[in-house]
Short mmCIF file of C-alpha atoms (C1' of nucleotides) in Angstrom, two decimals:
data_model
loop_
_atom_site.label_atom_id
_atom_site.label_comp_id
_atom_site.label_asym_id
_atom_site.label_seq_id
_atom_site.Cartn_x
_atom_site.Cartn_y
_atom_site.Cartn_z
CA MET A 1 132.26 81.95 95.77
CA LYS A 2 129.32 79.61 95.64
CA LYS A 3 130.74 76.24 96.50
CA ARG A 4 129.36 72.83 97.24
CA VAL A 5 129.79 71.89 100.88
CA GLU A 6 129.50 68.60 102.66
CA PRO A 7 125.71 68.46 103.07
CA THR A 8 124.66 69.26 106.58
CA HIS A 9 122.40 66.45 107.65
CA CYS A 10 118.86 67.55 108.40
CA ASP A 11 118.75 65.41 111.51
CA THR A 12 121.56 67.43 113.07
CA CYS A 13 120.62 70.79 111.53
CA GLY A 14 119.94 73.36 114.23
CA ALA A 15 117.81 75.34 111.80
CA ARG A 16 115.35 72.49 111.42
CA GLU A 17 113.68 73.00 114.78
CA LYS A 18 112.76 76.54 113.78
CA SER A 19 111.49 75.59 110.36
CA VAL A 20 108.43 74.14 108.67
CA PHE A 21 110.37 70.86 108.65
CA CYS A 22 110.42 70.63 112.42
CA SER A 23 107.88 67.85 112.76
CA LEU A 24 108.84 65.51 109.94
CA SER A 25 109.24 61.84 110.72
CA PRO A 26 112.77 60.34 110.74
CA ASP A 27 111.99 58.64 107.43
CA GLU A 28 110.86 61.87 105.85
CA ILE A 29 113.93 63.64 107.13
CA SER A 30 116.30 61.15 105.59
CA ASP A 31 114.30 61.36 102.38
CA VAL A 32 114.73 65.16 102.31
CA ASP A 33 118.37 64.69 103.21
CA ALA A 34 118.93 62.42 100.25
CA SER A 35 117.30 64.76 97.76
CA LYS A 36 118.75 68.07 98.83
CA SER A 37 122.00 69.80 97.94
CA CYS A 38 123.76 72.31 100.16
CA ASN A 39 125.83 75.30 99.18
CA PHE A 40 127.77 78.06 100.80
CA TYR A 41 127.19 81.63 99.68
CA ALA A 42 129.48 84.57 100.36
CA LYS A 43 128.11 87.92 101.52
CA GLY A 44 126.28 89.82 98.79
CA GLN A 45 125.76 86.86 96.49
CA VAL A 46 122.56 86.61 94.52
CA ILE A 47 120.72 83.33 95.08
CA PHE A 48 118.02 83.76 92.47
CA HIS A 49 116.69 86.42 90.16
CA GLU A 50 113.18 87.87 89.97
CA GLY A 51 111.40 86.73 86.81
CA ASN A 52 113.16 83.38 86.59
CA ARG A 53 111.57 80.01 87.18
CA ILE A 54 112.54 77.97 90.20
CA ASN A 55 112.49 74.23 90.60
CA GLY A 56 112.75 73.88 94.33
CA ILE A 57 113.07 75.87 97.51
CA TYR A 58 116.01 76.97 99.60
CA CYS A 59 116.18 76.41 103.30
CA VAL A 60 118.50 78.71 105.28
CA SER A 61 120.66 76.56 107.52
CA LYS A 62 122.80 79.55 108.50
CA GLY A 63 122.95 83.22 107.53
CA LYS A 64 120.67 86.05 106.48
CA ILE A 65 118.97 86.87 103.21
CA LYS A 66 117.07 89.80 101.74
CA LEU A 67 114.28 89.32 99.23
CA PHE A 68 113.71 92.27 96.96
CA GLN A 69 112.09 93.50 93.81
CA ILE A 70 113.58 95.98 91.37
CA GLY A 71 111.18 98.84 90.65
CA ASN A 72 110.87 100.63 87.35
CA GLU A 73 113.57 103.18 88.06
CA GLY A 74 115.93 100.36 88.96
CA LYS A 75 115.46 100.92 92.67
CA GLU A 76 115.49 97.93 94.99
CA GLN A 77 112.52 97.32 97.27
CA ILE A 78 113.14 94.89 100.11
CA ILE A 79 110.03 92.75 100.55
CA ARG A 80 111.14 90.51 103.36
CA PHE A 81 114.08 88.83 105.09
CA ALA A 82 114.94 85.19 105.67
CA LYS A 83 117.13 83.80 108.40
CA GLU A 84 118.07 80.45 109.90
CA GLY A 85 115.18 78.00 109.54
CA ASP A 86 113.31 80.08 106.97
CA ILE A 87 112.57 78.91 103.46
CA ILE A 88 112.59 81.01 100.29
CA GLY A 89 111.31 80.40 96.80
CA TYR A 90 108.16 78.60 97.90
CA ARG A 91 105.85 81.32 96.68
CA ALA A 92 106.96 81.03 93.06
CA LEU A 93 107.10 77.25 93.30
CA LEU A 94 103.57 76.83 94.62
CA SER A 95 101.97 79.49 92.43
CA GLU A 96 103.77 78.08 89.39
CA GLU A 97 104.65 81.65 88.50
CA PRO A 98 108.06 83.21 87.88
CA LEU A 99 109.91 84.39 90.97
CA SER A 100 108.37 87.64 92.17
CA ALA A 101 111.54 88.69 93.94
CA SER A 102 115.29 88.25 93.89
CA ALA A 103 117.23 86.93 96.85
CA ALA A 104 120.70 87.92 98.00
CA THR A 105 122.74 87.10 101.08
CA LEU A 106 123.42 89.75 103.71
CA GLU A 107 126.29 87.75 105.19
CA GLU A 108 127.95 84.37 104.77
CA THR A 109 125.12 81.94 104.33
CA SER A 110 124.54 78.18 103.98
CA LEU A 111 121.55 77.05 102.00
CA CYS A 112 120.02 73.68 101.27
CA PHE A 113 118.19 73.34 97.98
CA ILE A 114 115.19 71.04 98.18
CA PRO A 115 113.78 70.02 94.80
CA LYS A 116 110.17 70.67 93.88
CA SER A 117 109.30 66.97 93.71
CA GLN A 118 110.43 66.52 97.31
CA LEU A 119 108.38 69.47 98.54
CA LEU A 120 105.29 68.31 96.68
CA LYS A 121 105.75 64.84 98.11
CA LEU A 122 105.77 66.23 101.63
CA ILE A 123 102.70 68.34 100.91
CA ALA A 124 100.84 65.38 99.48
CA ASN A 125 101.82 62.83 102.12
CA ASN A 126 102.10 64.81 105.32
CA PRO A 127 98.92 66.70 106.22
CA ASN A 128 100.67 68.37 109.12
CA PHE A 129 103.41 69.70 106.86
CA ASN A 130 100.82 70.76 104.31
CA PHE A 131 98.99 72.70 106.95
CA LYS A 132 102.24 74.36 108.02
CA MET A 133 102.73 75.56 104.45
CA LEU A 134 99.17 76.92 104.28
CA LYS A 135 99.74 78.63 107.58
CA LEU A 136 103.06 80.10 106.50
CA LEU A 137 101.62 81.51 103.29
CA SER A 138 98.56 82.96 104.95
CA HIS A 139 100.62 84.46 107.74
CA GLU A 140 102.93 86.10 105.20
CA LEU A 141 99.90 87.42 103.36
CA GLY A 142 98.69 89.07 106.54
CA GLU A 143 102.10 90.62 107.13
CA ALA A 144 102.13 91.94 103.57
CA ALA A 145 98.73 93.57 104.10
CA LYS A 146 100.07 95.35 107.19
CA VAL A 147 103.04 96.63 105.21
CA ILE A 148 100.73 97.91 102.49
CA THR A 149 98.68 99.93 104.95
CA GLU A 150 101.77 101.33 106.60
CA LEU A 151 103.41 102.33 103.33
CA ALA A 152 100.19 103.91 102.15
CA GLN A 153 99.40 105.84 105.30
CA LYS A 154 102.38 106.51 107.50
CA PRO A 155 104.99 109.24 107.01
CA VAL A 156 108.62 108.30 106.54
CA ARG A 157 109.64 109.03 110.13
CA GLU A 158 107.06 106.63 111.51
CA ARG A 159 107.88 103.97 108.96
CA LEU A 160 111.57 104.13 109.79
CA ALA A 161 110.89 103.84 113.51
CA GLU A 162 108.68 100.83 112.90
CA THR A 163 111.24 99.27 110.57
CA LEU A 164 113.89 99.46 113.27
CA LEU A 165 111.56 97.76 115.73
CA ILE A 166 110.71 95.06 113.21
CA LEU A 167 114.39 94.48 112.43
CA ARG A 168 115.05 94.09 116.13
CA GLN A 169 112.22 91.62 116.45
CA THR A 170 113.25 89.67 113.37
CA PHE A 171 116.99 89.45 113.97
CA GLU A 172 117.12 89.93 117.74
CA THR A 173 119.91 91.63 119.62
CA ASP A 174 123.30 90.60 120.96
CA GLU A 175 124.40 91.04 124.58
CA ASN A 176 124.89 94.78 123.91
CA GLN A 177 121.35 95.19 122.58
CA VAL A 178 122.69 95.70 119.06
CA ILE A 179 120.34 94.51 116.33
CA GLN A 180 121.88 91.42 114.73
CA VAL A 181 121.79 92.46 111.11
CA LYS A 182 124.05 94.84 109.24
CA LEU A 183 122.31 96.91 106.61
CA SER A 184 123.50 99.93 104.67
CA ARG A 185 121.52 103.15 104.94
CA GLU A 186 120.47 102.54 101.36
CA GLU A 187 119.11 99.09 102.23
CA ILE A 188 117.16 100.53 105.14
CA ALA A 189 115.77 103.12 102.73
CA ASN A 190 114.76 100.26 100.46
CA ILE A 191 112.69 98.70 103.23
CA VAL A 192 111.10 101.96 104.35
CA GLY A 193 110.40 103.14 100.83
CA THR A 194 112.25 106.44 100.98
CA ALA A 195 115.46 108.15 99.85
CA THR A 196 118.81 107.15 101.39
CA GLU A 197 119.38 110.74 102.55
CA SER A 198 116.10 110.69 104.44
CA VAL A 199 117.17 107.58 106.34
CA ILE A 200 120.53 109.14 107.17
CA ARG A 201 118.89 112.31 108.43
CA LEU A 202 116.21 110.55 110.44
CA LEU A 203 118.66 108.10 112.00
CA SER A 204 120.73 110.99 113.28
CA ASP A 205 117.54 112.66 114.51
CA PHE A 206 116.66 109.48 116.43
CA LYS A 207 120.20 109.48 117.78
CA LYS A 208 119.91 113.10 118.94
CA GLU A 209 116.57 112.26 120.54
CA LYS A 210 118.29 109.41 122.42
CA LEU A 211 116.00 106.80 120.90
CA ILE A 212 118.81 104.82 119.34
CA GLU A 213 122.59 104.56 119.33
CA VAL A 214 124.40 104.13 116.05
CA GLU A 215 127.93 103.03 115.31
CA GLY A 216 128.53 102.36 111.66
CA ARG A 217 125.94 99.80 110.71
CA SER A 218 125.32 98.73 114.27
CA ILE A 219 122.04 100.01 115.63
CA LYS A 220 120.94 99.76 119.23
CA ILE A 221 117.46 100.81 120.31
CA VAL A 222 117.92 102.41 123.70
CA ASN A 223 114.36 103.58 124.28
CA ILE A 224 111.91 101.06 122.91
CA PRO A 225 108.72 102.60 124.32
CA ALA A 226 109.64 106.02 122.95
CA LEU A 227 110.56 104.62 119.54
CA THR A 228 107.30 102.68 119.54
CA ARG A 229 105.50 105.93 120.16
CA VAL A 230 107.36 107.54 117.25
CA ALA A 231 106.34 104.57 115.09
CA ASN A 232 102.73 105.30 116.07
CA ILE A 233 101.89 101.70 116.88
CA PHE A 234 99.04 101.11 119.25
CA GLU A 235 97.15 97.98 118.40
CA MET B 1 69.30 94.11 105.69
CA LYS B 2 71.19 90.89 106.03
CA LYS B 3 68.63 88.21 105.39
CA ARG B 4 68.67 84.47 104.95
CA VAL B 5 67.88 83.49 101.38
CA GLU B 6 66.94 80.20 99.87
CA PRO B 7 70.41 78.63 99.53
CA THR B 8 71.64 78.73 95.98
CA HIS B 9 72.71 75.22 95.17
CA CYS B 10 76.40 74.91 94.40
CA ASP B 11 75.70 72.65 91.45
CA THR B 12 73.78 75.42 89.70
CA CYS B 13 75.89 78.32 91.00
CA GLY B 14 77.41 80.28 88.12
CA ALA B 15 80.16 81.53 90.40
CA ARG B 16 81.43 78.02 91.04
CA GLU B 17 83.13 77.62 87.68
CA LYS B 18 85.27 80.66 88.40
CA SER B 19 86.16 79.59 91.91
CA VAL B 20 88.51 77.25 93.75
CA PHE B 21 85.52 74.93 94.01
CA CYS B 22 85.34 74.44 90.25
CA SER B 23 86.69 70.92 90.17
CA LEU B 24 85.00 69.30 93.16
CA SER B 25 83.30 65.97 92.67
CA PRO B 26 79.47 65.83 92.72
CA ASP B 27 79.65 64.23 96.16
CA GLU B 28 81.89 66.95 97.48
CA ILE B 29 79.64 69.61 96.03
CA SER B 30 76.54 68.25 97.72
CA ASP B 31 78.54 67.97 100.94
CA VAL B 32 79.49 71.65 100.70
CA ASP B 33 75.92 72.48 99.80
CA ALA B 34 74.62 70.78 102.90
CA SER B 35 77.03 72.58 105.24
CA LYS B 36 76.85 76.10 103.88
CA SER B 37 74.46 78.95 104.59
CA CYS B 38 73.70 81.73 102.15
CA ASN B 39 72.84 85.34 102.87
CA PHE B 40 72.02 88.48 101.00
CA TYR B 41 73.85 91.70 101.86
CA ALA B 42 72.78 95.20 100.91
CA LYS B 43 75.25 97.72 99.52
CA GLY B 44 77.68 99.04 102.11
CA GLN B 45 77.11 96.27 104.66
CA VAL B 46 80.03 95.03 106.69
CA ILE B 47 80.56 91.27 106.41
CA PHE B 48 83.26 90.91 109.00
CA HIS B 49 85.50 93.07 111.15
CA GLU B 50 89.29 93.17 111.27
CA GLY B 51 90.59 91.71 114.51
CA ASN B 52 87.73 89.25 114.98
CA ARG B 53 88.00 85.50 114.67
CA ILE B 54 86.31 83.73 111.82
CA ASN B 55 85.02 80.20 111.71
CA GLY B 56 84.61 79.66 108.00
CA ILE B 57 84.98 81.41 104.68
CA TYR B 58 82.59 83.33 102.48
CA CYS B 59 82.18 82.59 98.80
CA VAL B 60 80.83 85.40 96.64
CA SER B 61 78.00 84.03 94.54
CA LYS B 62 77.06 87.49 93.30
CA GLY B 63 78.26 91.03 93.98
CA LYS B 64 81.42 92.93 94.83
CA ILE B 65 83.36 93.33 98.05
CA LYS B 66 86.20 95.47 99.32
CA LEU B 67 88.67 94.20 101.91
CA PHE B 68 90.30 96.91 103.94
CA GLN B 69 92.30 97.72 107.03
CA ILE B 70 91.84 100.74 109.24
CA GLY B 71 95.11 102.61 109.75
CA ASN B 72 96.09 104.42 112.90
CA GLU B 73 94.50 107.70 111.95
CA GLY B 74 91.26 105.85 111.25
CA LYS B 75 91.85 105.91 107.52
CA GLU B 76 90.72 102.97 105.45
CA GLN B 77 93.22 101.15 103.27
CA ILE B 78 91.73 98.90 100.63
CA ILE B 79 93.83 95.75 100.38
CA ARG B 80 91.94 93.85 97.73
CA PHE B 81 88.58 93.23 96.10
CA ALA B 82 86.47 90.12 95.78
CA LYS B 83 83.88 89.41 93.15
CA GLU B 84 81.78 86.50 91.89
CA GLY B 85 83.60 83.23 92.47
CA ASP B 86 86.13 84.68 94.91
CA ILE B 87 86.44 83.60 98.51
CA ILE B 88 87.21 85.79 101.50
CA GLY B 89 88.27 85.04 105.04
CA TYR B 90 90.51 82.13 104.14
CA ARG B 91 93.68 83.93 105.19
CA ALA B 92 92.59 84.33 108.79
CA LEU B 93 91.10 80.85 108.84
CA LEU B 94 94.22 79.09 107.61
CA SER B 95 96.70 81.16 109.60
CA GLU B 96 94.56 80.72 112.72
CA GLU B 97 95.04 84.44 113.32
CA PRO B 98 92.42 87.14 113.77
CA LEU B 99 91.08 88.69 110.58
CA SER B 100 93.67 91.06 109.16
CA ALA B 101 91.06 93.04 107.26
CA SER B 102 87.41 93.99 107.29
CA ALA B 103 85.09 93.24 104.41
CA ALA B 104 82.19 95.33 103.15
CA THR B 105 79.97 95.06 100.12
CA LEU B 106 80.22 97.57 97.27
CA GLU B 107 76.81 96.63 95.92
CA GLU B 108 74.04 94.12 96.56
CA THR B 109 75.82 90.87 97.24
CA SER B 110 75.00 87.20 97.88
CA LEU B 111 77.42 85.23 99.99
CA CYS B 112 77.67 81.60 101.00
CA PHE B 113 79.29 80.86 104.32
CA ILE B 114 81.26 77.63 104.36
CA PRO B 115 82.25 76.42 107.81
CA LYS B 116 85.87 75.79 108.74
CA SER B 117 85.34 72.06 109.19
CA GLN B 118 84.08 71.76 105.64
CA LEU B 119 87.02 73.66 104.19
CA LEU B 120 89.53 71.62 106.19
CA LYS B 121 87.82 68.44 105.03
CA LEU B 122 88.26 69.47 101.40
CA ILE B 123 91.89 70.38 101.99
CA ALA B 124 92.59 67.08 103.69
CA ASN B 125 90.72 64.85 101.24
CA ASN B 126 91.12 66.55 97.88
CA PRO B 127 94.77 67.10 96.87
CA ASN B 128 93.70 69.07 93.85
CA PHE B 129 91.64 71.46 95.95
CA ASN B 130 94.46 71.71 98.45
CA PHE B 131 96.85 72.66 95.69
CA LYS B 132 94.39 75.29 94.46
CA MET B 133 94.42 76.85 97.92
CA LEU B 134 98.22 76.86 98.04
CA LYS B 135 98.26 78.39 94.60
CA LEU B 136 95.70 81.04 95.52
CA LEU B 137 97.61 82.06 98.64
CA SER B 138 100.96 82.19 96.90
CA HIS B 139 99.54 84.12 93.98
CA GLU B 140 98.02 86.65 96.37
CA LEU B 141 101.35 86.94 98.14
CA GLY B 142 103.03 87.80 94.85
CA GLU B 143 100.40 90.42 94.11
CA ALA B 144 100.90 91.93 97.54
CA ALA B 145 104.65 92.19 96.94
CA LYS B 146 104.00 94.09 93.71
CA VAL B 147 101.72 96.50 95.54
CA ILE B 148 104.38 97.06 98.19
CA THR B 149 106.99 98.01 95.60
CA GLU B 150 104.57 100.31 93.81
CA LEU B 151 103.46 102.07 96.97
CA ALA B 152 107.06 102.49 98.05
CA GLN B 153 108.44 103.74 94.78
CA LYS B 154 105.85 105.26 92.49
CA PRO B 155 104.42 108.77 92.74
CA VAL B 156 100.68 109.23 93.22
CA ARG B 157 99.95 110.02 89.58
CA GLU B 158 101.48 106.74 88.42
CA ARG B 159 99.78 104.75 91.16
CA LEU B 160 96.38 106.17 90.27
CA ALA B 161 96.86 105.38 86.59
CA GLU B 162 97.85 101.84 87.47
CA THR B 163 94.93 101.48 89.87
CA LEU B 164 92.47 102.42 87.13
CA LEU B 165 94.01 99.81 84.84
CA ILE B 166 93.86 97.17 87.56
CA LEU B 167 90.22 98.03 88.34
CA ARG B 168 89.42 97.63 84.65
CA GLN B 169 91.16 94.28 84.58
CA THR B 170 89.52 93.07 87.78
CA PHE B 171 85.96 94.18 87.16
CA GLU B 172 85.96 94.39 83.38
CA THR B 173 83.92 96.84 81.32
CA ASP B 174 80.38 97.00 80.00
CA GLU B 175 79.45 97.53 76.37
CA ASN B 176 80.37 101.23 76.74
CA GLN B 177 83.84 100.46 78.08
CA VAL B 178 82.82 101.67 81.53
CA ILE B 179 84.63 99.92 84.38
CA GLN B 180 82.11 97.72 86.18
CA VAL B 181 82.62 98.93 89.72
CA LYS B 182 81.40 102.10 91.37
CA LEU B 183 83.81 103.60 93.85
CA SER B 184 83.82 106.96 95.54
CA ARG B 185 86.83 109.23 95.07
CA GLU B 186 87.64 108.53 98.69
CA GLU B 187 87.65 104.78 98.10
CA ILE B 188 89.94 105.19 95.11
CA ALA B 189 92.22 107.28 97.33
CA ASN B 190 92.15 104.44 99.84
CA ILE B 191 93.47 102.03 97.23
CA VAL B 192 96.12 104.39 95.88
CA GLY B 193 97.25 105.52 99.31
CA THR B 194 96.72 109.24 98.89
CA ALA B 195 94.36 112.06 99.82
CA THR B 196 90.88 112.22 98.34
CA GLU B 197 91.61 115.67 96.90
CA SER B 198 94.62 114.31 95.05
CA VAL B 199 92.47 111.67 93.38
CA ILE B 200 89.88 114.27 92.40
CA ARG B 201 92.54 116.53 90.91
CA LEU B 202 94.36 113.77 89.07
CA LEU B 203 91.17 112.27 87.67
CA SER B 204 90.26 115.61 86.16
CA ASP B 205 93.84 115.91 84.85
CA PHE B 206 93.47 112.50 83.19
CA LYS B 207 90.15 113.66 81.78
CA LYS B 208 91.70 116.85 80.35
CA GLU B 209 94.50 114.74 78.88
CA LYS B 210 91.84 112.58 77.19
CA LEU B 211 93.05 109.42 78.94
CA ILE B 212 89.74 108.71 80.61
CA GLU B 213 86.13 109.84 80.59
CA VAL B 214 84.34 110.34 83.87
CA GLU B 215 80.67 110.67 84.65
CA GLY B 216 79.91 110.53 88.32
CA ARG B 217 81.41 107.28 89.51
CA SER B 218 81.55 105.78 86.04
CA ILE B 219 85.04 105.68 84.62
CA LYS B 220 85.91 104.78 81.06
CA ILE B 221 89.52 104.43 79.96
CA VAL B 222 89.63 105.83 76.45
CA ASN B 223 93.37 105.58 75.82
CA ILE B 224 94.76 102.44 77.43
CA PRO B 225 98.27 102.63 75.94
CA ALA B 226 98.68 106.24 77.04
CA LEU B 227 97.36 105.53 80.53
CA THR B 228 99.70 102.54 80.72
CA ARG B 229 102.56 104.86 79.90
CA VAL B 230 101.43 107.26 82.64
CA ALA B 231 101.34 104.28 85.02
CA ASN B 232 104.95 103.59 84.05
CA ILE B 233 104.45 99.88 83.54
CA PHE B 234 106.88 98.15 81.25
CA GLU B 235 107.54 94.63 82.43
"C1'" DG C 1 149.32 100.56 103.14
"C1'" DC C 2 147.50 103.38 99.74
"C1'" DA C 3 144.53 104.96 96.08
"C1'" DA C 4 140.02 104.62 94.38
"C1'" DA C 5 135.50 103.71 95.21
"C1'" DA C 6 131.64 103.48 98.00
"C1'" DA C 7 129.06 104.94 101.87
"C1'" DT C 8 127.78 108.45 105.05
"C1'" DA C 9 126.67 113.10 106.20
"C1'" DT C 10 124.69 117.76 105.67
"C1'" DG C 11 122.90 121.98 103.54
"C1'" DA C 12 120.18 124.13 99.98
"C1'" DT C 13 116.70 123.81 96.76
"C1'" DA C 14 112.92 121.90 94.34
"C1'" DA C 15 109.16 118.99 93.79
"C1'" DA C 16 105.42 116.34 95.46
"C1'" DA C 17 101.65 115.82 98.18
"C1'" DT C 18 98.69 117.06 101.97
"C1'" DT C 19 95.87 120.08 104.43
"C1'" DC C 20 92.69 123.67 104.94
"C1'" DA C 21 89.21 126.61 103.27
"C1'" DT C 22 85.32 127.22 100.71
"C1'" DG C 23 81.93 126.55 97.24
"C1'" DT C 24 79.13 123.53 94.30
"C1'" DT C 25 76.81 119.46 93.10
"C1'" DT C 26 74.75 115.18 94.07
"C1'" DT C 27 72.53 111.95 96.97
"C1'" DA C 28 69.79 110.17 100.77
"C1'" DC C 29 65.75 110.02 103.12
"C1'" DA C 30 62.21 111.95 106.25
"C1'" DT D 1 59.80 116.73 97.32
"C1'" DG D 2 62.44 119.53 100.11
"C1'" DT D 3 66.33 119.66 103.07
"C1'" DA D 4 70.33 118.01 105.28
"C1'" DA D 5 74.24 115.41 104.56
"C1'" DA D 6 77.61 113.63 101.82
"C1'" DA D 7 80.47 113.78 97.92
"C1'" DC D 8 82.91 116.37 94.56
"C1'" DA D 9 85.66 120.20 93.09
"C1'" DT D 10 89.23 123.82 93.20
"C1'" DG D 11 92.53 127.34 95.01
"C1'" DA D 12 96.01 128.62 98.37
"C1'" DA D 13 99.12 127.64 101.90
"C1'" DT D 14 101.91 124.44 104.21
"C1'" DT D 15 104.30 120.32 105.05
"C1'" DT D 16 106.71 116.49 103.66
"C1'" DT D 17 109.95 114.37 100.97
"C1'" DA D 18 113.19 114.00 97.22
"C1'" DT D 19 116.91 115.73 94.64
"C1'" DC D 20 121.18 117.91 93.92
"C1'" DA D 21 125.59 119.48 95.37
"C1'" DT D 22 129.42 118.80 97.99
"C1'" DA D 23 132.22 117.31 101.90
"C1'" DT D 24 133.91 113.75 104.83
"C1'" DT D 25 134.51 109.21 106.32
"C1'" DT D 26 134.87 104.37 105.64
"C1'" DT D 27 135.68 100.40 102.99
"C1'" DT D 28 137.75 97.72 99.33
"C1'" DG D 29 141.06 95.89 96.19
"C1'" DC D 30 145.61 95.76 94.58
#
DNA sequence: GCAAAAATATGATAAAATTCATGTTTTACA
DNA sequence: TGTAAAACATGAATTTTATCATATTTTTGC
């Protein structure tokens, strides 16, 4: 399933423009190119396991990934997603701690592995890149704080509504306004922090209330302002 | 209440050894010293407000601080604590976003304000310091992920037990094993993500079960292994 | 293409947690 | 030091959410 592919060259990689690597010099880019290795992952494959050590980061050149922790009762908690241009594994690498989460693909995905030495070289030699990493980490930390407050204070219905809006924002929609990520009800429950049955029930409530349209795993938000009101977002 | 105090010199500051500033060169230290301004804050004072911009960071030279967000129903959610040697405000500074949380003192506290330019100078010129910042941010991000999973998956009783253990670890105990931070029941509830009444009830349950001893706001954990079991921590 | 497995759906029940009410104790401060 | 305010405490009722049971539908692998 996981197979070596002809390495996509960074200088032609569409994902690069969206990534922390966007402003590297041509020399730096060919340096990264030379050190990296690219692989193709089928849907559902695990990329790395929580608790392990990691010796580099992965850059998503194509595809979608979920990052999750396994709670004490064996239940998965989705912490964040990564898509084209995003990097994963940098938290564990930079903290020199074991991986705090596992990563698995949500669809066919191409990843480039960039070794630790290469990343540290960029950090040390490119102040702009370094600052991008600091900015990425601190932005993520702010997002995590928001999630904490929401989990702690909002009821399930509001959290689900907000999750749908965030998924839409993160993965965007196709020409039919369908959110461009396919998640099982269980996976949605594992973002929201609730039981699968609750998600199923609430999604059909939202459907009845004409806030969304659902067809299998395709979700379309038909009334964004109303769903935003349900999510109780005002800021 | 907030008053200018004779600036503690960094080179004699006991908090420095515990902080990200621990390995600065003498020149760097006197440079920081020259740029900073120190202030004393009474108990309960707000240091900064969520949503505002910040133009530097605060280093805690003495005292204890809570960082919190205000949820939609006006309820406070405590995101983290800072104590001697810790810095606050760096997330907003480095992400160039507004402050994601407010900060308020939990007791009499002395803070040194270090301007943005000074921090950026250290980051740019001292690779070791820069790496400490990356490490701090990525460690915090891992901690936040843990909190997310716990909030999403654990019942209130387990979360409270774990919170008490974390408070003990963070603030340590005095010679009588009393946790060295005084929080109201409401504040504890605002860490755990529950109602104040639930905390009150569960604390007296824990007391009846001889897991803790409580006297006003003083909490002593008398049976750590048993409380750890209640918290359902195994890793 | 078909059987088995997994995912979705829905009702009923149970458990968890909050809210409300009310009383007591502690603290703040005029 | 007395008094008001805040914090703590506890019971009862209600709401929220999870769990369990059981269909039904969809997907997957041979």
